[in-house]
PDB file of C-alpha atoms in Angstrom:
ATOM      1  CA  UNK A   1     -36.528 204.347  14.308  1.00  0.00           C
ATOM      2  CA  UNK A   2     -36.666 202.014  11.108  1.00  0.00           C
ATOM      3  CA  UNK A   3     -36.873 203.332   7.385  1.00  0.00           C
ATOM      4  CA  UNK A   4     -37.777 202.342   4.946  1.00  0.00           C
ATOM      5  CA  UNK A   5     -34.892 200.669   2.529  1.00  0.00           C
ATOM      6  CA  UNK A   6     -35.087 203.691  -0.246  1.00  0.00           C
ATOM      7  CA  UNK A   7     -34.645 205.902   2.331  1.00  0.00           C
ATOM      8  CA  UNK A   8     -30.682 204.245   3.258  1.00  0.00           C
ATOM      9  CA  UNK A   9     -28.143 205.326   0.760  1.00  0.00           C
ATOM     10  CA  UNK A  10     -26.418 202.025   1.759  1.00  0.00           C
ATOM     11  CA  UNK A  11     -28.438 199.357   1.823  1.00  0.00           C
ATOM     12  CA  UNK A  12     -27.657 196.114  -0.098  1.00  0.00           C
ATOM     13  CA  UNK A  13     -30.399 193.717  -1.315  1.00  0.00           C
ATOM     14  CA  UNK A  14     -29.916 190.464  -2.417  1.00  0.00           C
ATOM     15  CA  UNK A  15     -32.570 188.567  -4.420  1.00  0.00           C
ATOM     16  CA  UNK A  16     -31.924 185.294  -5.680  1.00  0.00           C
ATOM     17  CA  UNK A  17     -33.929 183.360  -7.993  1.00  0.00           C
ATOM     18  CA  UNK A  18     -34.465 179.812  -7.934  1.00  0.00           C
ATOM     19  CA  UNK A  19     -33.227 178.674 -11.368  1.00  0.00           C
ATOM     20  CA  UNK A  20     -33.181 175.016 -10.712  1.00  0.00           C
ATOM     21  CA  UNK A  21     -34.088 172.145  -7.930  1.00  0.00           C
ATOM     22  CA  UNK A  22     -32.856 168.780  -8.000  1.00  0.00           C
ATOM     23  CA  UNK A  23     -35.363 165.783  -5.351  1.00  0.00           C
ATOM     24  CA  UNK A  24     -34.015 163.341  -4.139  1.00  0.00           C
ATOM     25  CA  UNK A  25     -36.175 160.881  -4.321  1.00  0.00           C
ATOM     26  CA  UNK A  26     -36.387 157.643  -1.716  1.00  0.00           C
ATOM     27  CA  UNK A  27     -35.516 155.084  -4.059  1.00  0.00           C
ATOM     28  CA  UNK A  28     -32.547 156.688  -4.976  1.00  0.00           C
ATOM     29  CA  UNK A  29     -31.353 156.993  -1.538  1.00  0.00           C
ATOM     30  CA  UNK A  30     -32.307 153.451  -0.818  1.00  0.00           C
ATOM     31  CA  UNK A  31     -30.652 152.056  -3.979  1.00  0.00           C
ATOM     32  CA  UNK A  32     -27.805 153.984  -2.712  1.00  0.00           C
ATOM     33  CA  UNK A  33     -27.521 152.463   0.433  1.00  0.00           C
ATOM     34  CA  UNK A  34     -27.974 148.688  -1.083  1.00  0.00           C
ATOM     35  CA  UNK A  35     -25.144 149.331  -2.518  1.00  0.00           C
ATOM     36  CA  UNK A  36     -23.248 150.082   0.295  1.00  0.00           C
ATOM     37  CA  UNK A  37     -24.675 146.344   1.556  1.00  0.00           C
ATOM     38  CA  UNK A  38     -23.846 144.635  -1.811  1.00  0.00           C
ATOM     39  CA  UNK A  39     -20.627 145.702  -0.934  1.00  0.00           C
ATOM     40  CA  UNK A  40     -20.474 144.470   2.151  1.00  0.00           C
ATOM     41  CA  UNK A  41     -21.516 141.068   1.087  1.00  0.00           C
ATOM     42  CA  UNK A  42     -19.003 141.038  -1.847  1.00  0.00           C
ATOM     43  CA  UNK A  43     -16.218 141.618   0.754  1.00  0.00           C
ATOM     44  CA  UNK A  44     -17.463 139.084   3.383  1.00  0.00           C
ATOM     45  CA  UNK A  45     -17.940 136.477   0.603  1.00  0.00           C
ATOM     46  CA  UNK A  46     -14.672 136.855  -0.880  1.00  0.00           C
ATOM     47  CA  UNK A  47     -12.449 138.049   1.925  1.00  0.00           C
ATOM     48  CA  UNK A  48     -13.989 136.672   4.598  1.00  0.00           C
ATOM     49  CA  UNK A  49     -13.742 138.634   8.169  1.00  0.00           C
ATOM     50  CA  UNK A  50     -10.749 140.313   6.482  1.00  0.00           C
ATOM     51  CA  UNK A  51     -13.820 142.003   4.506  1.00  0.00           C
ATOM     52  CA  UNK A  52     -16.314 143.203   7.201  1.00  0.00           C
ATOM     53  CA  UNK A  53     -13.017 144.898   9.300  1.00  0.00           C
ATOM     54  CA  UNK A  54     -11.143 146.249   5.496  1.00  0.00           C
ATOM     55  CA  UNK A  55     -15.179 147.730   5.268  1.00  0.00           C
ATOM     56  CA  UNK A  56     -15.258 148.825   8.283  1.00  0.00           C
ATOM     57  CA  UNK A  57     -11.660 150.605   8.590  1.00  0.00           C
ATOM     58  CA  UNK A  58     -12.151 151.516   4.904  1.00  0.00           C
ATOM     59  CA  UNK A  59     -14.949 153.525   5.950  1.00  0.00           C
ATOM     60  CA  UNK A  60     -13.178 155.783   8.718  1.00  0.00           C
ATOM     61  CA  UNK A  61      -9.854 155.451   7.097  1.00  0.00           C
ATOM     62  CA  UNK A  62     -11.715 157.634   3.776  1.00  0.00           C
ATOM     63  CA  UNK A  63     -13.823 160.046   6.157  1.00  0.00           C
ATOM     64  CA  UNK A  64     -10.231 161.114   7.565  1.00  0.00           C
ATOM     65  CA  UNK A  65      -8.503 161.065   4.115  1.00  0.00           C
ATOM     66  CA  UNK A  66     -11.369 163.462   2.999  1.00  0.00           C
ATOM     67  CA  UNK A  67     -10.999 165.521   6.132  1.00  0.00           C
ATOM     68  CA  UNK A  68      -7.643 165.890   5.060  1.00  0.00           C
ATOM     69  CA  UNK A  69      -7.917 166.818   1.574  1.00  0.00           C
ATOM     70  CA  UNK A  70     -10.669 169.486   2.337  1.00  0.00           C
ATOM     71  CA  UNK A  71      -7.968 170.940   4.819  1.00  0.00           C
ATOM     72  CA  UNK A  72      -5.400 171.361   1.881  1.00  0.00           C
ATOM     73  CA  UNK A  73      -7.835 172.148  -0.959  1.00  0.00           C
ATOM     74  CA  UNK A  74      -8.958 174.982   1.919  1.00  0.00           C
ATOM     75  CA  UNK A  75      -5.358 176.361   1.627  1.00  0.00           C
ATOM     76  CA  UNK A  76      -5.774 176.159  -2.084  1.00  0.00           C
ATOM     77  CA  UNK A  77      -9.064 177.768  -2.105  1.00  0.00           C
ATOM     78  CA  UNK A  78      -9.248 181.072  -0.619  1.00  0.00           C
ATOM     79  CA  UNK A  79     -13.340 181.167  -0.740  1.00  0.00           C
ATOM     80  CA  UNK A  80     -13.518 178.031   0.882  1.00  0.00           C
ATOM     81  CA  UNK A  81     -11.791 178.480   4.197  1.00  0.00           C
ATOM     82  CA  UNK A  82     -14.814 180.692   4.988  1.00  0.00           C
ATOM     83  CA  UNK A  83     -17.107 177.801   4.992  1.00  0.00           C
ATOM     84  CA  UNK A  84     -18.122 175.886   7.580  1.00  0.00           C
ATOM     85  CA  UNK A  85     -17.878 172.262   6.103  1.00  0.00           C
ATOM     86  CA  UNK A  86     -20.020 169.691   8.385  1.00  0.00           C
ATOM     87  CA  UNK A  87     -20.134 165.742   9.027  1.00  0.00           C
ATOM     88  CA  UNK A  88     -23.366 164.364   8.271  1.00  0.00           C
ATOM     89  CA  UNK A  89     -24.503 160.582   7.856  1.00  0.00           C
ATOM     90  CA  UNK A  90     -27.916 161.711   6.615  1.00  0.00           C
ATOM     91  CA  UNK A  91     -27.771 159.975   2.930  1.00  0.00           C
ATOM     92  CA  UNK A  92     -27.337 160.638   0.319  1.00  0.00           C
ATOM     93  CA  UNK A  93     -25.002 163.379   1.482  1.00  0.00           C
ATOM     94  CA  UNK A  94     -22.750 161.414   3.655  1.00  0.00           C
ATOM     95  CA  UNK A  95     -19.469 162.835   4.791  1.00  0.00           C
ATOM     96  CA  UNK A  96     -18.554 166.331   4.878  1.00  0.00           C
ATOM     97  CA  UNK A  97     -20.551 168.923   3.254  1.00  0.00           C
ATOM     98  CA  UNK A  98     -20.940 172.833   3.143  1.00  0.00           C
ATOM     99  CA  UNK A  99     -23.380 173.868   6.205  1.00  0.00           C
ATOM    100  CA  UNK A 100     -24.330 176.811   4.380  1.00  0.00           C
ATOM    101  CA  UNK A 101     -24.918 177.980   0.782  1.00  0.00           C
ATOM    102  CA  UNK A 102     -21.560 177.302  -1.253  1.00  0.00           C
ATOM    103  CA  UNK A 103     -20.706 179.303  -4.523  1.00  0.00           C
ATOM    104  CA  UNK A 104     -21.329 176.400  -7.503  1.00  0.00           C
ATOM    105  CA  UNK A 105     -17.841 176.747  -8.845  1.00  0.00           C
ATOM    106  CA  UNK A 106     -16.320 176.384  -4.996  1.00  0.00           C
ATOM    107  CA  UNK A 107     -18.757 173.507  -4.851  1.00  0.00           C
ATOM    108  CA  UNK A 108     -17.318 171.868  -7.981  1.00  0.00           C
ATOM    109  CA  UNK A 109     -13.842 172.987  -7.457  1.00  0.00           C
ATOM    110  CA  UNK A 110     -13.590 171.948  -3.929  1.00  0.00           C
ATOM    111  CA  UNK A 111     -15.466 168.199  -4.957  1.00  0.00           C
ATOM    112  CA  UNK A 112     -12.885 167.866  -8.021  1.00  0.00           C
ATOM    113  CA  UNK A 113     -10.119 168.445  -6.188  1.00  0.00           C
ATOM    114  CA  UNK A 114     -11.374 166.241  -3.109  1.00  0.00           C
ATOM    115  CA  UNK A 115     -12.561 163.078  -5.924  1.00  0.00           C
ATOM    116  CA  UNK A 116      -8.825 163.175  -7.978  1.00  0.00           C
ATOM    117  CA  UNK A 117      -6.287 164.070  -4.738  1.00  0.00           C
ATOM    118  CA  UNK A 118      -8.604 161.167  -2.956  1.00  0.00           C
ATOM    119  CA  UNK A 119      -7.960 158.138  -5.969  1.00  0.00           C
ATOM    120  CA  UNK A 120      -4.424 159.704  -5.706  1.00  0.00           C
ATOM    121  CA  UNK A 121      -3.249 159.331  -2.433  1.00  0.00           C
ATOM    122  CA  UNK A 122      -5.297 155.677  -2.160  1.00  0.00           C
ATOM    123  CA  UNK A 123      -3.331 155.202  -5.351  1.00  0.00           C
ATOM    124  CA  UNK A 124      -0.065 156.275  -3.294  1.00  0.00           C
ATOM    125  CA  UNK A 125      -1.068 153.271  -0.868  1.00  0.00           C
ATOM    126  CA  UNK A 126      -0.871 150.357  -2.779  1.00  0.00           C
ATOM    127  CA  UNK A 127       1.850 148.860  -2.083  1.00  0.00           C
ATOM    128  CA  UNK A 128       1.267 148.228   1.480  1.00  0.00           C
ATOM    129  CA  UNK A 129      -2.218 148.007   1.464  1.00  0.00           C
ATOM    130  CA  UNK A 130      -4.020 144.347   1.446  1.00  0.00           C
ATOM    131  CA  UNK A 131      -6.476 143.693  -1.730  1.00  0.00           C
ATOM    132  CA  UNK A 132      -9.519 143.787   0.916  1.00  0.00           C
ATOM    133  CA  UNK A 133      -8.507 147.371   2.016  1.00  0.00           C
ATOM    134  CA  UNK A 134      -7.596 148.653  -1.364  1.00  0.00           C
ATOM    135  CA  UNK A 135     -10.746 147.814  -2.699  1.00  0.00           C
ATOM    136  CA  UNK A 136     -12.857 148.661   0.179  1.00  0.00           C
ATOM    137  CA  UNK A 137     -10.709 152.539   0.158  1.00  0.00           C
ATOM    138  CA  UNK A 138     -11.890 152.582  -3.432  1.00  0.00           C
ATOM    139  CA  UNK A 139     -15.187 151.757  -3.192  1.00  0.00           C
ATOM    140  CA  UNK A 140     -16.507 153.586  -0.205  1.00  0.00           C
ATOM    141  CA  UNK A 141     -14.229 156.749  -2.111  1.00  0.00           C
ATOM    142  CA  UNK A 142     -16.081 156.619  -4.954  1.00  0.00           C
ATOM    143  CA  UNK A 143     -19.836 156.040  -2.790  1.00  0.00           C
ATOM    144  CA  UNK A 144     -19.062 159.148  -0.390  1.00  0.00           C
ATOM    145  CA  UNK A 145     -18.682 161.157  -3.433  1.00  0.00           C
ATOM    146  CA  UNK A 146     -21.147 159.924  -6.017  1.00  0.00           C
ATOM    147  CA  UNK A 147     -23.996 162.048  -5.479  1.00  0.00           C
ATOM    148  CA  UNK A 148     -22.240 165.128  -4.964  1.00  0.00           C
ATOM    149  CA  UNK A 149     -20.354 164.490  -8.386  1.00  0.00           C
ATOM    150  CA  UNK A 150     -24.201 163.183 -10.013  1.00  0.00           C
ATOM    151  CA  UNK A 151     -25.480 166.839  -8.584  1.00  0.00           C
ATOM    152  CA  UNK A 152     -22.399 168.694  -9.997  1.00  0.00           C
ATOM    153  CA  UNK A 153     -22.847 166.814 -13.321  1.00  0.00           C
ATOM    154  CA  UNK A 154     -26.990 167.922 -12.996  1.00  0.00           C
ATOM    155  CA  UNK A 155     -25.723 171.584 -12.695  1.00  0.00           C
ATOM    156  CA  UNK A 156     -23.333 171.468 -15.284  1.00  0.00           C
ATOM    157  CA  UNK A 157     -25.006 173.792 -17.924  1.00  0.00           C
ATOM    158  CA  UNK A 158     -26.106 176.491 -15.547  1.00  0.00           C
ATOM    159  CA  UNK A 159     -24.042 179.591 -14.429  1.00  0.00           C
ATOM    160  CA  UNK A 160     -20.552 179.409 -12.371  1.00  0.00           C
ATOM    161  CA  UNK A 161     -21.704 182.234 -10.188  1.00  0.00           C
ATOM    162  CA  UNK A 162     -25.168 180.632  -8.713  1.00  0.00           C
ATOM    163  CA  UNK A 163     -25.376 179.506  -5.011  1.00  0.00           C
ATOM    164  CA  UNK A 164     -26.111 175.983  -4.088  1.00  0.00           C
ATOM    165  CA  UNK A 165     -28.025 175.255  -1.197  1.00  0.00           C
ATOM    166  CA  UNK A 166     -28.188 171.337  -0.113  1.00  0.00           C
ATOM    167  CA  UNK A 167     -30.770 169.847   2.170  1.00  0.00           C
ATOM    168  CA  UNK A 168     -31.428 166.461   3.842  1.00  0.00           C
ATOM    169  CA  UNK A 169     -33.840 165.621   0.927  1.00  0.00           C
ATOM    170  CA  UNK A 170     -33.176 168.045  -2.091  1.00  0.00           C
ATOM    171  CA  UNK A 171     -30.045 170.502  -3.761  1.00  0.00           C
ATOM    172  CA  UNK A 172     -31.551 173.866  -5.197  1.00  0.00           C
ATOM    173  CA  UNK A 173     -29.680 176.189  -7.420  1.00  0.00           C
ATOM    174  CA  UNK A 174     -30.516 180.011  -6.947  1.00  0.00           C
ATOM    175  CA  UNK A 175     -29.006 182.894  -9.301  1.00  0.00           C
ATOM    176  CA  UNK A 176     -29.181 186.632  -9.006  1.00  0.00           C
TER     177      UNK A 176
END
């Protein structure tokens, strides 16, 4: 038998109001993968093969490096072990990303932490690395993460304790 929810002494209800939404449009998703391209053809141009494989092993070498991080920012940050965090190459939130709504301040925490342990460790790498793979960990560092840092920068002024909810084509900030 159901009833009604005045009738339960325990029942919990949570109502969250959309405060803000941030589209992402096409041409910003476009203009974000031209980039990617541009870069491409700077490396081929001026490293030659060297270029297309330091892009290419760039690329996987930074997905693991941010793998990584997340797994030591997760022992770091209690909240965030109990997200699931998910690969997706759906721009313009390529790489790993929460699979379910994500406190804002976990969200920025987690990203901050991510972007300066990230230029660290590449940083860590110089010496060994070549100049084509030093710029290519840089560069495809600083693409995985610019539109989650743009969208933390767009949220800056609202609450800590909002949820953020991101989608293939949109991020939408709800408060209770």
């Amino acid at each position: 038998m159901k009833r009604s929810l005045s009738d339960q002494n325990n029942a919990t209800i949570y109502q969250y109001q959309l405060v803000k939404r941030v589209v992402v449009r096409p041409e910003l998703i476009i203009s974000h993968l031209i980039i990617a391209a541009i870069f491409l053809g700077f490396q081929m141009l001026v490293f030659g093969m060297n270029g297309l494989f330091a892009w290419l092993f760039g690329f996987a070498a930074v997905q693991l490096l941010h793998i990584l991080i997340l797994l030591v920012t997760f022992i770091q940050v209690d909240e965030a072990a109990d997200r699931k965090w998910i690969w997706r190459i759906n721009p313009p939130w390529i790489g790993f990303k929460p699979a379910n709504d994500i406190a804002l301040q976990l969200f920025r925490r987690v990203h901050r932490h991510l972007f300066w342990l990230g230029i660290c460790v590449i940083g860590v790498m110089y010496p060994w690395a070549t100049p084509a793979l030093m710029i290519s960990l840089v560069c495809w560092h600083t693409w995985l993460l610019a539109p989650r840092l743009l969208l933390s920068l767009s949220f800056r002024k609202q609450r800590k304790d909002g949820v953020l909810r991101l989608e293939s084509k949109e991020a939408s900030y709800y408060h209770r």
